[in-house]
Each structure stands twice: as structure tokens, then as C-alpha cells.
Amino acid sequence: MLTLLPLAATAQEHVSTAPVVHKISFGYFSYSEVLHSMSDYTLAMRQLDKLRSQYDAEQKRSEDEFNQKYEEFLDGQATFAPSIRNKRQAELEELMQKATDFKQQAERLLQQAEKDAMAPLRQRILNAAQTLGNENGYDFILNTDNDALPFVSHATGEDITAKMQSILK
């Protein structure tokens, strides 16, 4: 009997150190669908569209100014003294360069404005995902956009798109 006691203790150790099997649970949602359903998204897009319109109007004004000066140059080119013709050509080149520079700067500023406008929305989505993850005991939450999740088991995963939308309305 005493010889079996160490074996029983060893068997007890093996039982207590056996790995615990954890069933993975996760949520998934369409980031784009959630983002586009947010009321703040519509407001941000309106503001960006307004800014884009202002840049477009300024670019159009600049193009019209260039076209007008170019037409004047073409009309008077034959009668201009060489120094005046050279001066006008330089002015046209400068206007063209300024227009190109403005267009590039406007694109950069619009990209930055969009990034800035979307930052709080993205943070709200991340916060909502974290809240739902904690409340529902998910191990992780996936974004289904861009074919990132071609298959999902509904036995272990839950589509939380509607929950995310209701939280973020």
C-alpha cells in the first residue's frame, strides 16, 4: 500500500497540470458599414465636401486666370517687343507653376483634413469594439472588410455589426 502512495500523488499532479481547453469566442463586423452608419460620419463628409468645393473653386479661378492671360498673350504675341513677350511667357510659366503647386498642396491638405476628421470616428469604433469584446468575453474581434475574412464559423464567432451600429448611432 505504501508503495502505491507515490504513484497516486504523481497521478494527482498530472490531473491538475492538464491543459485547460478554452473555446475561442470572437466577434466580427464590417468596419466600413459601421463607419458609414454613424451620424458623425455624414457630418464629417459634408465638412470635407465643403472644403473640397472651396479648393476646387480656387483651382478653377486660377485656371481661368491662366487661360485669360494665355489668350491675351496669343493675341498680342506678334506685336510684342521681345522683352515684353519674354516677360509675359515668364508670367505664364509662373502662373502654371503656382497652379500646379496649389493643386498638390490642396490634395495634401484634403488628405490631412480627412485623416483628422476620421480620427475621432475611428477611435469611437475602437472603443465600441473593446467594450463589446469585454462585455461578451470575446478573445478578439475581426474586421470583415476587403475580403479579410472569407470564412467564419458562426458556432464560435458572432457578427456584431448591428451591435456596433447601435452603440455608435
Tab-separated table of N, CA and C in Angstrom:
chain	number	residue	atom	x	y	z
A	1	MET	N	0.812	-1.184	0.000
A	1	MET	CA	0.000	0.000	0.000
A	1	MET	C	0.864	1.259	0.000
A	2	LEU	N	1.939	1.210	0.815
A	2	LEU	CA	2.822	2.366	0.852
A	2	LEU	C	3.553	2.578	-0.465
A	3	THR	N	3.759	1.549	-1.209
A	3	THR	CA	4.429	1.690	-2.498
A	3	THR	C	3.527	2.342	-3.543
A	4	LEU	N	2.232	2.247	-3.379
A	4	LEU	CA	1.312	2.862	-4.332
A	4	LEU	C	1.076	4.334	-4.042
A	5	LEU	N	1.370	4.784	-2.860
A	5	LEU	CA	1.134	6.176	-2.479
A	5	LEU	C	1.887	7.167	-3.366
A	6	PRO	N	3.172	6.975	-3.682
A	6	PRO	CA	3.845	7.910	-4.594
A	6	PRO	C	3.213	7.925	-5.986
A	7	LEU	N	2.744	6.786	-6.454
A	7	LEU	CA	2.092	6.748	-7.769
A	7	LEU	C	0.791	7.539	-7.759
A	8	ALA	N	0.056	7.463	-6.700
A	8	ALA	CA	-1.199	8.205	-6.591
A	8	ALA	C	-0.924	9.704	-6.562
A	9	ALA	N	0.124	10.109	-5.870
A	9	ALA	CA	0.480	11.527	-5.806
A	9	ALA	C	0.905	12.028	-7.173
A	10	THR	N	1.666	11.239	-7.907
A	10	THR	CA	2.097	11.603	-9.254
A	10	THR	C	0.906	11.702	-10.186
A	11	ALA	N	-0.028	10.772	-10.073
A	11	ALA	CA	-1.228	10.808	-10.915
A	11	ALA	C	-2.031	12.059	-10.612
A	12	GLN	N	-2.119	12.437	-9.353
A	12	GLN	CA	-2.849	13.641	-8.959
A	12	GLN	C	-2.201	14.887	-9.569
A	13	GLU	N	-0.861	14.931	-9.598
A	13	GLU	CA	-0.147	16.059	-10.206
A	13	GLU	C	-0.470	16.171	-11.684
A	14	HIS	N	-0.515	15.028	-12.386
A	14	HIS	CA	-0.800	15.041	-13.828
A	14	HIS	C	-2.212	15.539	-14.112
A	15	VAL	N	-3.135	15.213	-13.271
A	15	VAL	CA	-4.516	15.658	-13.458
A	15	VAL	C	-4.598	17.165	-13.275
A	16	SER	N	-3.916	17.700	-12.288
A	16	SER	CA	-4.013	19.128	-12.010
A	16	SER	C	-3.217	19.975	-13.003
A	17	THR	N	-2.247	19.397	-13.678
A	17	THR	CA	-1.466	20.181	-14.631
A	17	THR	C	-1.915	19.961	-16.064
A	18	ALA	N	-3.000	19.239	-16.256
A	18	ALA	CA	-3.503	19.022	-17.618
A	18	ALA	C	-3.951	20.364	-18.187
A	19	PRO	N	-3.697	20.604	-19.465
A	19	PRO	CA	-4.077	21.889	-20.048
A	19	PRO	C	-5.592	22.073	-20.047
A	20	VAL	N	-5.993	23.291	-19.762
A	20	VAL	CA	-7.403	23.637	-19.766
A	20	VAL	C	-7.768	24.028	-21.196
A	21	VAL	N	-8.791	23.398	-21.709
A	21	VAL	CA	-9.229	23.700	-23.076
A	21	VAL	C	-10.168	24.893	-23.022
A	22	HIS	N	-9.846	25.918	-23.796
A	22	HIS	CA	-10.649	27.144	-23.848
A	22	HIS	C	-11.253	27.255	-25.237
A	23	LYS	N	-12.552	27.330	-25.298
A	23	LYS	CA	-13.223	27.503	-26.578
A	23	LYS	C	-13.072	28.968	-26.987
A	24	ILE	N	-12.536	29.183	-28.148
A	24	ILE	CA	-12.312	30.542	-28.633
A	24	ILE	C	-13.650	31.151	-29.035
A	25	SER	N	-13.837	32.366	-28.622
A	25	SER	CA	-15.047	33.114	-28.947
A	25	SER	C	-14.615	34.454	-29.522
A	26	PHE	N	-15.224	34.856	-30.614
A	26	PHE	CA	-14.821	36.125	-31.231
A	26	PHE	C	-16.012	36.796	-31.890
A	27	GLY	N	-15.843	38.066	-32.133
A	27	GLY	CA	-16.839	38.847	-32.854
A	27	GLY	C	-16.232	39.348	-34.142
A	28	TYR	N	-17.085	39.701	-35.068
A	28	TYR	CA	-16.612	40.274	-36.326
A	28	TYR	C	-17.635	41.289	-36.816
A	29	PHE	N	-17.154	42.274	-37.549
A	29	PHE	CA	-18.041	43.309	-38.074
A	29	PHE	C	-17.430	43.949	-39.300
A	30	SER	N	-18.281	44.601	-40.060
A	30	SER	CA	-17.831	45.361	-41.219
A	30	SER	C	-17.515	46.776	-40.755
A	31	TYR	N	-16.249	47.094	-40.737
A	31	TYR	CA	-15.796	48.422	-40.297
A	31	TYR	C	-16.428	49.509	-41.152
A	32	SER	N	-16.401	49.293	-42.466
A	32	SER	CA	-16.947	50.276	-43.391
A	32	SER	C	-18.440	50.485	-43.161
A	33	GLU	N	-19.175	49.413	-42.987
A	33	GLU	CA	-20.620	49.511	-42.767
A	33	GLU	C	-20.908	50.279	-41.479
A	34	VAL	N	-20.163	49.985	-40.439
A	34	VAL	CA	-20.343	50.676	-39.165
A	34	VAL	C	-19.975	52.155	-39.307
A	35	LEU	N	-18.839	52.434	-39.923
A	35	LEU	CA	-18.396	53.820	-40.101
A	35	LEU	C	-19.433	54.634	-40.864
A	36	HIS	N	-19.930	54.085	-41.972
A	36	HIS	CA	-20.879	54.821	-42.806
A	36	HIS	C	-22.240	54.999	-42.144
A	37	SER	N	-22.550	54.205	-41.138
A	37	SER	CA	-23.837	54.341	-40.454
A	37	SER	C	-23.801	55.381	-39.336
A	38	MET	N	-22.632	55.871	-39.003
A	38	MET	CA	-22.500	56.836	-37.907
A	38	MET	C	-22.957	58.221	-38.365
A	39	SER	N	-23.743	58.900	-37.527
A	39	SER	CA	-24.221	60.239	-37.878
A	39	SER	C	-23.053	61.222	-37.986
A	40	ASP	N	-22.032	61.031	-37.174
A	40	ASP	CA	-20.856	61.903	-37.230
A	40	ASP	C	-20.117	61.759	-38.555
A	41	TYR	N	-20.216	60.577	-39.163
A	41	TYR	CA	-19.565	60.350	-40.454
A	41	TYR	C	-20.189	61.252	-41.522
A	42	THR	N	-21.507	61.325	-41.536
A	42	THR	CA	-22.205	62.166	-42.506
A	42	THR	C	-21.794	63.630	-42.334
A	43	LEU	N	-21.718	64.075	-41.108
A	43	LEU	CA	-21.307	65.451	-40.825
A	43	LEU	C	-19.868	65.689	-41.283
A	44	ALA	N	-18.986	64.756	-40.984
A	44	ALA	CA	-17.579	64.894	-41.392
A	44	ALA	C	-17.460	64.937	-42.915
A	45	MET	N	-18.222	64.108	-43.605
A	45	MET	CA	-18.178	64.093	-45.075
A	45	MET	C	-18.698	65.404	-45.664
A	46	ARG	N	-19.724	65.967	-45.050
A	46	ARG	CA	-20.238	67.269	-45.509
A	46	ARG	C	-19.166	68.352	-45.364
A	47	GLN	N	-18.488	68.347	-44.229
A	47	GLN	CA	-17.441	69.341	-43.999
A	47	GLN	C	-16.293	69.149	-44.996
A	48	LEU	N	-15.915	67.897	-45.248
A	48	LEU	CA	-14.848	67.636	-46.221
A	48	LEU	C	-15.284	68.026	-47.637
A	49	ASP	N	-16.531	67.753	-47.986
A	49	ASP	CA	-17.044	68.143	-49.300
A	49	ASP	C	-17.037	69.656	-49.460
A	50	LYS	N	-17.399	70.372	-48.393
A	50	LYS	CA	-17.385	71.834	-48.426
A	50	LYS	C	-15.961	72.344	-48.644
A	51	LEU	N	-15.016	71.779	-47.914
A	51	LEU	CA	-13.614	72.166	-48.067
A	51	LEU	C	-13.114	71.842	-49.470
A	52	ARG	N	-13.465	70.653	-49.973
A	52	ARG	CA	-13.068	70.239	-51.320
A	52	ARG	C	-13.635	71.212	-52.366
A	53	SER	N	-14.876	71.641	-52.172
A	53	SER	CA	-15.507	72.602	-53.092
A	53	SER	C	-14.766	73.935	-53.092
A	54	GLN	N	-14.329	74.365	-51.922
A	54	GLN	CA	-13.578	75.621	-51.833
A	54	GLN	C	-12.252	75.516	-52.587
A	55	TYR	N	-11.559	74.399	-52.404
A	55	TYR	CA	-10.299	74.198	-53.128
A	55	TYR	C	-10.544	74.100	-54.634
A	56	ASP	N	-11.618	73.410	-55.021
A	56	ASP	CA	-11.946	73.288	-56.442
A	56	ASP	C	-12.260	74.651	-57.054
A	57	ALA	N	-12.997	75.480	-56.313
A	57	ALA	CA	-13.344	76.812	-56.807
A	57	ALA	C	-12.092	77.668	-56.984
A	58	GLU	N	-11.178	77.567	-56.031
A	58	GLU	CA	-9.934	78.343	-56.147
A	58	GLU	C	-9.092	77.843	-57.308
A	59	GLN	N	-9.069	76.546	-57.505
A	59	GLN	CA	-8.317	75.984	-58.629
A	59	GLN	C	-8.931	76.417	-59.951
A	60	LYS	N	-10.253	76.433	-60.018
A	60	LYS	CA	-10.953	76.876	-61.237
A	60	LYS	C	-10.649	78.346	-61.512
A	61	ARG	N	-10.673	79.178	-60.469
A	61	ARG	CA	-10.363	80.599	-60.626
A	61	ARG	C	-8.949	80.781	-61.164
A	62	SER	N	-8.021	80.000	-60.643
A	62	SER	CA	-6.633	80.062	-61.075
A	62	SER	C	-6.494	79.634	-62.538
A	63	GLU	N	-7.198	78.577	-62.920
A	63	GLU	CA	-7.161	78.117	-64.317
A	63	GLU	C	-7.755	79.157	-65.257
A	64	ASP	N	-8.856	79.777	-64.834
A	64	ASP	CA	-9.485	80.814	-65.662
A	64	ASP	C	-8.545	82.003	-65.855
A	65	GLU	N	-7.861	82.389	-64.775
A	65	GLU	CA	-6.896	83.489	-64.859
A	65	GLU	C	-5.773	83.137	-65.833
A	66	PHE	N	-5.270	81.917	-65.734
A	66	PHE	CA	-4.213	81.486	-66.640
A	66	PHE	C	-4.707	81.495	-68.086
A	67	ASN	N	-5.882	80.926	-68.324
A	67	ASN	CA	-6.424	80.872	-69.683
A	67	ASN	C	-6.621	82.264	-70.285
A	68	GLN	N	-7.114	83.191	-69.470
A	68	GLN	CA	-7.305	84.560	-69.945
A	68	GLN	C	-5.966	85.191	-70.320
A	69	LYS	N	-4.984	85.068	-69.483
A	69	LYS	CA	-3.665	85.653	-69.769
A	69	LYS	C	-3.009	84.952	-70.961
A	70	TYR	N	-3.242	83.664	-71.101
A	70	TYR	CA	-2.672	82.932	-72.234
A	70	TYR	C	-3.297	83.408	-73.544
A	71	GLU	N	-4.617	83.608	-73.540
A	71	GLU	CA	-5.289	84.114	-74.738
A	71	GLU	C	-4.784	85.511	-75.097
A	72	GLU	N	-4.626	86.360	-74.087
A	72	GLU	CA	-4.093	87.709	-74.322
A	72	GLU	C	-2.684	87.631	-74.891
A	73	PHE	N	-1.912	86.698	-74.382
A	73	PHE	CA	-0.550	86.527	-74.885
A	73	PHE	C	-0.575	86.105	-76.349
A	74	LEU	N	-1.430	85.126	-76.668
A	74	LEU	CA	-1.508	84.650	-78.050
A	74	LEU	C	-1.978	85.758	-78.996
A	75	ASP	N	-2.954	86.554	-78.537
A	75	ASP	CA	-3.481	87.631	-79.375
A	75	ASP	C	-2.421	88.694	-79.662
A	76	GLY	N	-1.605	89.007	-78.680
A	76	GLY	CA	-0.647	90.095	-78.859
A	76	GLY	C	0.773	89.639	-79.123
A	77	GLN	N	0.993	88.363	-79.193
A	77	GLN	CA	2.338	87.803	-79.319
A	77	GLN	C	3.105	88.392	-80.508
A	78	ALA	N	2.446	88.539	-81.615
A	78	ALA	CA	3.123	89.016	-82.824
A	78	ALA	C	3.549	90.482	-82.699
A	79	THR	N	2.847	91.248	-81.894
A	79	THR	CA	3.154	92.681	-81.798
A	79	THR	C	4.020	93.045	-80.597
A	80	PHE	N	4.238	92.100	-79.696
A	80	PHE	CA	5.032	92.391	-78.507
A	80	PHE	C	6.510	92.511	-78.872
A	81	ALA	N	7.157	93.434	-78.192
A	81	ALA	CA	8.610	93.515	-78.288
A	81	ALA	C	9.166	92.262	-77.613
A	82	PRO	N	10.349	91.790	-78.029
A	82	PRO	CA	10.910	90.562	-77.450
A	82	PRO	C	10.976	90.575	-75.920
A	83	SER	N	11.307	91.688	-75.315
A	83	SER	CA	11.405	91.723	-73.851
A	83	SER	C	10.024	91.578	-73.194
A	84	ILE	N	9.003	92.172	-73.812
A	84	ILE	CA	7.644	92.050	-73.281
A	84	ILE	C	7.141	90.611	-73.465
A	85	ARG	N	7.410	90.035	-74.641
A	85	ARG	CA	6.995	88.653	-74.903
A	85	ARG	C	7.656	87.708	-73.884
A	86	ASN	N	8.949	87.899	-73.635
A	86	ASN	CA	9.657	87.057	-72.660
A	86	ASN	C	9.089	87.238	-71.250
A	87	LYS	N	8.769	88.485	-70.903
A	87	LYS	CA	8.195	88.769	-69.584
A	87	LYS	C	6.846	88.079	-69.436
A	88	ARG	N	6.019	88.157	-70.465
A	88	ARG	CA	4.686	87.536	-70.414
A	88	ARG	C	4.788	86.008	-70.378
A	89	GLN	N	5.740	85.454	-71.113
A	89	GLN	CA	5.945	83.999	-71.075
A	89	GLN	C	6.356	83.561	-69.667
A	90	ALA	N	7.238	84.335	-69.059
A	90	ALA	CA	7.678	84.023	-67.697
A	90	ALA	C	6.502	84.111	-66.718
A	91	GLU	N	5.631	85.108	-66.912
A	91	GLU	CA	4.446	85.230	-66.058
A	91	GLU	C	3.532	84.022	-66.221
A	92	LEU	N	3.355	83.576	-67.465
A	92	LEU	CA	2.515	82.408	-67.723
A	92	LEU	C	3.115	81.154	-67.083
A	93	GLU	N	4.413	80.991	-67.215
A	93	GLU	CA	5.071	79.839	-66.604
A	93	GLU	C	4.934	79.876	-65.082
A	94	GLU	N	5.058	81.070	-64.513
A	94	GLU	CA	4.917	81.227	-63.060
A	94	GLU	C	3.487	80.905	-62.626
A	95	LEU	N	2.499	81.387	-63.379
A	95	LEU	CA	1.106	81.081	-63.059
A	95	LEU	C	0.841	79.570	-63.133
A	96	MET	N	1.408	78.936	-64.145
A	96	MET	CA	1.220	77.497	-64.308
A	96	MET	C	1.852	76.745	-63.138
A	97	GLN	N	3.048	77.157	-62.740
A	97	GLN	CA	3.738	76.508	-61.620
A	97	GLN	C	2.964	76.716	-60.321
A	98	LYS	N	2.467	77.936	-60.113
A	98	LYS	CA	1.682	78.207	-58.900
A	98	LYS	C	0.415	77.353	-58.871
A	99	ALA	N	-0.227	77.208	-60.021
A	99	ALA	CA	-1.443	76.388	-60.091
A	99	ALA	C	-1.120	74.933	-59.764
A	100	THR	N	-0.023	74.432	-60.294
A	100	THR	CA	0.394	73.049	-60.023
A	100	THR	C	0.724	72.874	-58.544
A	101	ASP	N	1.467	73.820	-57.993
A	101	ASP	CA	1.824	73.760	-56.569
A	101	ASP	C	0.573	73.802	-55.691
A	102	PHE	N	-0.372	74.665	-56.055
A	102	PHE	CA	-1.601	74.783	-55.272
A	102	PHE	C	-2.390	73.483	-55.312
A	103	LYS	N	-2.467	72.871	-56.482
A	103	LYS	CA	-3.211	71.615	-56.621
A	103	LYS	C	-2.597	70.538	-55.733
A	104	GLN	N	-1.277	70.427	-55.741
A	104	GLN	CA	-0.601	69.427	-54.899
A	104	GLN	C	-0.808	69.725	-53.417
A	105	GLN	N	-0.709	70.993	-53.049
A	105	GLN	CA	-0.906	71.382	-51.657
A	105	GLN	C	-2.349	71.119	-51.234
A	106	ALA	N	-3.298	71.424	-52.101
A	106	ALA	CA	-4.708	71.189	-51.787
A	106	ALA	C	-4.963	69.703	-51.562
A	107	GLU	N	-4.383	68.854	-52.389
A	107	GLU	CA	-4.554	67.408	-52.220
A	107	GLU	C	-3.986	66.952	-50.875
A	108	ARG	N	-2.811	67.448	-50.518
A	108	ARG	CA	-2.217	67.084	-49.226
A	108	ARG	C	-3.093	67.570	-48.069
A	109	LEU	N	-3.570	68.811	-48.178
A	109	LEU	CA	-4.396	69.368	-47.110
A	109	LEU	C	-5.729	68.633	-46.984
A	110	LEU	N	-6.305	68.236	-48.104
A	110	LEU	CA	-7.554	67.476	-48.069
A	110	LEU	C	-7.340	66.093	-47.444
A	111	GLN	N	-6.225	65.454	-47.782
A	111	GLN	CA	-5.922	64.153	-47.180
A	111	GLN	C	-5.745	64.292	-45.669
A	112	GLN	N	-5.050	65.343	-45.242
A	112	GLN	CA	-4.846	65.559	-43.813
A	112	GLN	C	-6.167	65.898	-43.127
A	113	ALA	N	-7.003	66.704	-43.777
A	113	ALA	CA	-8.302	67.055	-43.201
A	113	ALA	C	-9.174	65.811	-43.046
A	114	GLU	N	-9.127	64.918	-44.030
A	114	GLU	CA	-9.897	63.676	-43.936
A	114	GLU	C	-9.362	62.802	-42.798
A	115	LYS	N	-8.062	62.708	-42.702
A	115	LYS	CA	-7.449	61.925	-41.619
A	115	LYS	C	-7.861	62.491	-40.258
A	116	ASP	N	-7.803	63.814	-40.129
A	116	ASP	CA	-8.175	64.467	-38.877
A	116	ASP	C	-9.659	64.282	-38.567
A	117	ALA	N	-10.513	64.361	-39.589
A	117	ALA	CA	-11.951	64.216	-39.386
A	117	ALA	C	-12.322	62.780	-39.011
A	118	MET	N	-11.597	61.816	-39.550
A	118	MET	CA	-11.914	60.407	-39.302
A	118	MET	C	-11.318	59.889	-37.994
A	119	ALA	N	-10.295	60.543	-37.476
A	119	ALA	CA	-9.614	60.060	-36.264
A	119	ALA	C	-10.575	59.855	-35.087
A	120	PRO	N	-11.438	60.830	-34.753
A	120	PRO	CA	-12.343	60.586	-33.618
A	120	PRO	C	-13.363	59.474	-33.908
A	121	LEU	N	-13.773	59.347	-35.164
A	121	LEU	CA	-14.718	58.284	-35.519
A	121	LEU	C	-14.059	56.916	-35.375
A	122	ARG	N	-12.838	56.812	-35.850
A	122	ARG	CA	-12.094	55.558	-35.727
A	122	ARG	C	-11.892	55.194	-34.246
A	123	GLN	N	-11.596	56.195	-33.434
A	123	GLN	CA	-11.393	55.948	-32.012
A	123	GLN	C	-12.682	55.469	-31.356
A	124	ARG	N	-13.807	56.058	-31.736
A	124	ARG	CA	-15.096	55.619	-31.196
A	124	ARG	C	-15.382	54.166	-31.579
A	125	ILE	N	-15.050	53.795	-32.820
A	125	ILE	CA	-15.263	52.409	-33.260
A	125	ILE	C	-14.372	51.465	-32.460
A	126	LEU	N	-13.124	51.844	-32.273
A	126	LEU	CA	-12.218	51.005	-31.478
A	126	LEU	C	-12.713	50.863	-30.040
A	127	ASN	N	-13.189	51.951	-29.468
A	127	ASN	CA	-13.712	51.907	-28.100
A	127	ASN	C	-14.941	51.006	-28.015
A	128	ALA	N	-15.828	51.110	-29.006
A	128	ALA	CA	-17.033	50.270	-29.024
A	128	ALA	C	-16.653	48.798	-29.171
A	129	ALA	N	-15.682	48.514	-30.013
A	129	ALA	CA	-15.231	47.128	-30.191
A	129	ALA	C	-14.654	46.594	-28.883
A	130	GLN	N	-13.885	47.413	-28.213
A	130	GLN	CA	-13.301	46.986	-26.933
A	130	GLN	C	-14.399	46.738	-25.895
A	131	THR	N	-15.377	47.631	-25.853
A	131	THR	CA	-16.488	47.469	-24.914
A	131	THR	C	-17.248	46.180	-25.189
A	132	LEU	N	-17.608	45.951	-26.466
A	132	LEU	CA	-18.324	44.721	-26.812
A	132	LEU	C	-17.475	43.485	-26.554
A	133	GLY	N	-16.204	43.575	-26.835
A	133	GLY	CA	-15.310	42.452	-26.589
A	133	GLY	C	-15.274	42.078	-25.121
A	134	ASN	N	-15.167	43.076	-24.270
A	134	ASN	CA	-15.133	42.824	-22.827
A	134	ASN	C	-16.476	42.329	-22.305
A	135	GLU	N	-17.567	42.952	-22.757
A	135	GLU	CA	-18.899	42.570	-22.283
A	135	GLU	C	-19.273	41.148	-22.691
A	136	ASN	N	-18.851	40.735	-23.876
A	136	ASN	CA	-19.249	39.427	-24.397
A	136	ASN	C	-18.173	38.358	-24.241
A	137	GLY	N	-17.056	38.715	-23.663
A	137	GLY	CA	-15.991	37.745	-23.416
A	137	GLY	C	-15.307	37.238	-24.678
A	138	TYR	N	-15.243	38.084	-25.695
A	138	TYR	CA	-14.573	37.676	-26.938
A	138	TYR	C	-13.075	37.642	-26.723
A	139	ASP	N	-12.432	36.708	-27.405
A	139	ASP	CA	-10.978	36.650	-27.384
A	139	ASP	C	-10.403	37.696	-28.336
A	140	PHE	N	-11.136	37.996	-29.389
A	140	PHE	CA	-10.729	39.018	-30.352
A	140	PHE	C	-11.925	39.394	-31.206
A	141	ILE	N	-11.785	40.517	-31.912
A	141	ILE	CA	-12.812	40.999	-32.841
A	141	ILE	C	-12.124	41.283	-34.164
A	142	LEU	N	-12.734	40.815	-35.244
A	142	LEU	CA	-12.170	40.957	-36.586
A	142	LEU	C	-12.960	41.946	-37.427
A	143	ASN	N	-12.266	42.566	-38.367
A	143	ASN	CA	-12.872	43.440	-39.364
A	143	ASN	C	-13.053	42.604	-40.632
A	144	THR	N	-14.259	42.509	-41.144
A	144	THR	CA	-14.541	41.653	-42.295
A	144	THR	C	-14.346	42.351	-43.636
A	145	ASP	N	-13.992	43.594	-43.645
A	145	ASP	CA	-13.853	44.338	-44.905
A	145	ASP	C	-12.677	43.833	-45.740
A	146	ASN	N	-12.744	44.129	-47.038
A	146	ASN	CA	-11.686	43.819	-48.011
A	146	ASN	C	-11.359	42.329	-48.069
A	147	ASP	N	-12.383	41.499	-47.979
A	147	ASP	CA	-12.208	40.048	-48.062
A	147	ASP	C	-11.190	39.521	-47.046
A	148	ALA	N	-11.089	40.164	-45.903
A	148	ALA	CA	-10.137	39.745	-44.878
A	148	ALA	C	-10.609	38.495	-44.140
A	149	LEU	N	-11.882	38.172	-44.253
A	149	LEU	CA	-12.427	37.036	-43.533
A	149	LEU	C	-13.335	36.241	-44.478
A	150	PRO	N	-12.736	35.435	-45.351
A	150	PRO	CA	-13.550	34.733	-46.343
A	150	PRO	C	-14.443	33.646	-45.746
A	151	PHE	N	-14.117	33.158	-44.565
A	151	PHE	CA	-14.961	32.175	-43.882
A	151	PHE	C	-14.939	32.462	-42.395
A	152	VAL	N	-16.104	32.282	-41.776
A	152	VAL	CA	-16.189	32.416	-40.327
A	152	VAL	C	-17.189	31.379	-39.816
A	153	SER	N	-16.844	30.742	-38.734
A	153	SER	CA	-17.735	29.771	-38.111
A	153	SER	C	-18.707	30.518	-37.211
A	154	HIS	N	-19.976	30.348	-37.483
A	154	HIS	CA	-20.987	31.009	-36.652
A	154	HIS	C	-21.144	30.312	-35.299
A	155	ALA	N	-20.522	29.155	-35.169
A	155	ALA	CA	-20.559	28.443	-33.888
A	155	ALA	C	-19.640	29.104	-32.870
A	156	THR	N	-18.539	29.697	-33.332
A	156	THR	CA	-17.594	30.326	-32.405
A	156	THR	C	-17.532	31.840	-32.574
A	157	GLY	N	-17.979	32.342	-33.728
A	157	GLY	CA	-17.929	33.777	-33.986
A	157	GLY	C	-19.323	34.366	-34.065
A	158	GLU	N	-19.414	35.658	-33.778
A	158	GLU	CA	-20.694	36.353	-33.798
A	158	GLU	C	-20.544	37.636	-34.611
A	159	ASP	N	-21.484	37.859	-35.521
A	159	ASP	CA	-21.499	39.106	-36.283
A	159	ASP	C	-22.027	40.205	-35.368
A	160	ILE	N	-21.176	41.156	-35.053
A	160	ILE	CA	-21.555	42.227	-34.118
A	160	ILE	C	-21.753	43.553	-34.824
A	161	THR	N	-21.900	43.532	-36.138
A	161	THR	CA	-22.068	44.770	-36.904
A	161	THR	C	-23.262	45.564	-36.361
A	162	ALA	N	-24.406	44.920	-36.195
A	162	ALA	CA	-25.601	45.620	-35.716
A	162	ALA	C	-25.392	46.170	-34.297
A	163	LYS	N	-24.718	45.390	-33.450
A	163	LYS	CA	-24.440	45.878	-32.088
A	163	LYS	C	-23.545	47.109	-32.130
A	164	MET	N	-22.540	47.064	-33.000
A	164	MET	CA	-21.619	48.213	-33.129
A	164	MET	C	-22.406	49.434	-33.605
A	165	GLN	N	-23.274	49.223	-34.586
A	165	GLN	CA	-24.050	50.351	-35.125
A	165	GLN	C	-24.948	50.951	-34.065
A	166	SER	N	-25.586	50.114	-33.241
A	166	SER	CA	-26.487	50.646	-32.220
A	166	SER	C	-25.718	51.423	-31.154
A	167	ILE	N	-24.519	50.980	-30.828
A	167	ILE	CA	-23.690	51.687	-29.852
A	167	ILE	C	-23.241	53.050	-30.391
A	168	LEU	N	-22.958	53.096	-31.680
A	168	LEU	CA	-22.333	54.289	-32.275
A	168	LEU	C	-23.314	55.260	-32.932
A	169	LYS	N	-24.588	55.007	-32.883
A	169	LYS	CA	-25.577	55.911	-33.503
A	169	LYS	C	-25.493	57.283	-32.935
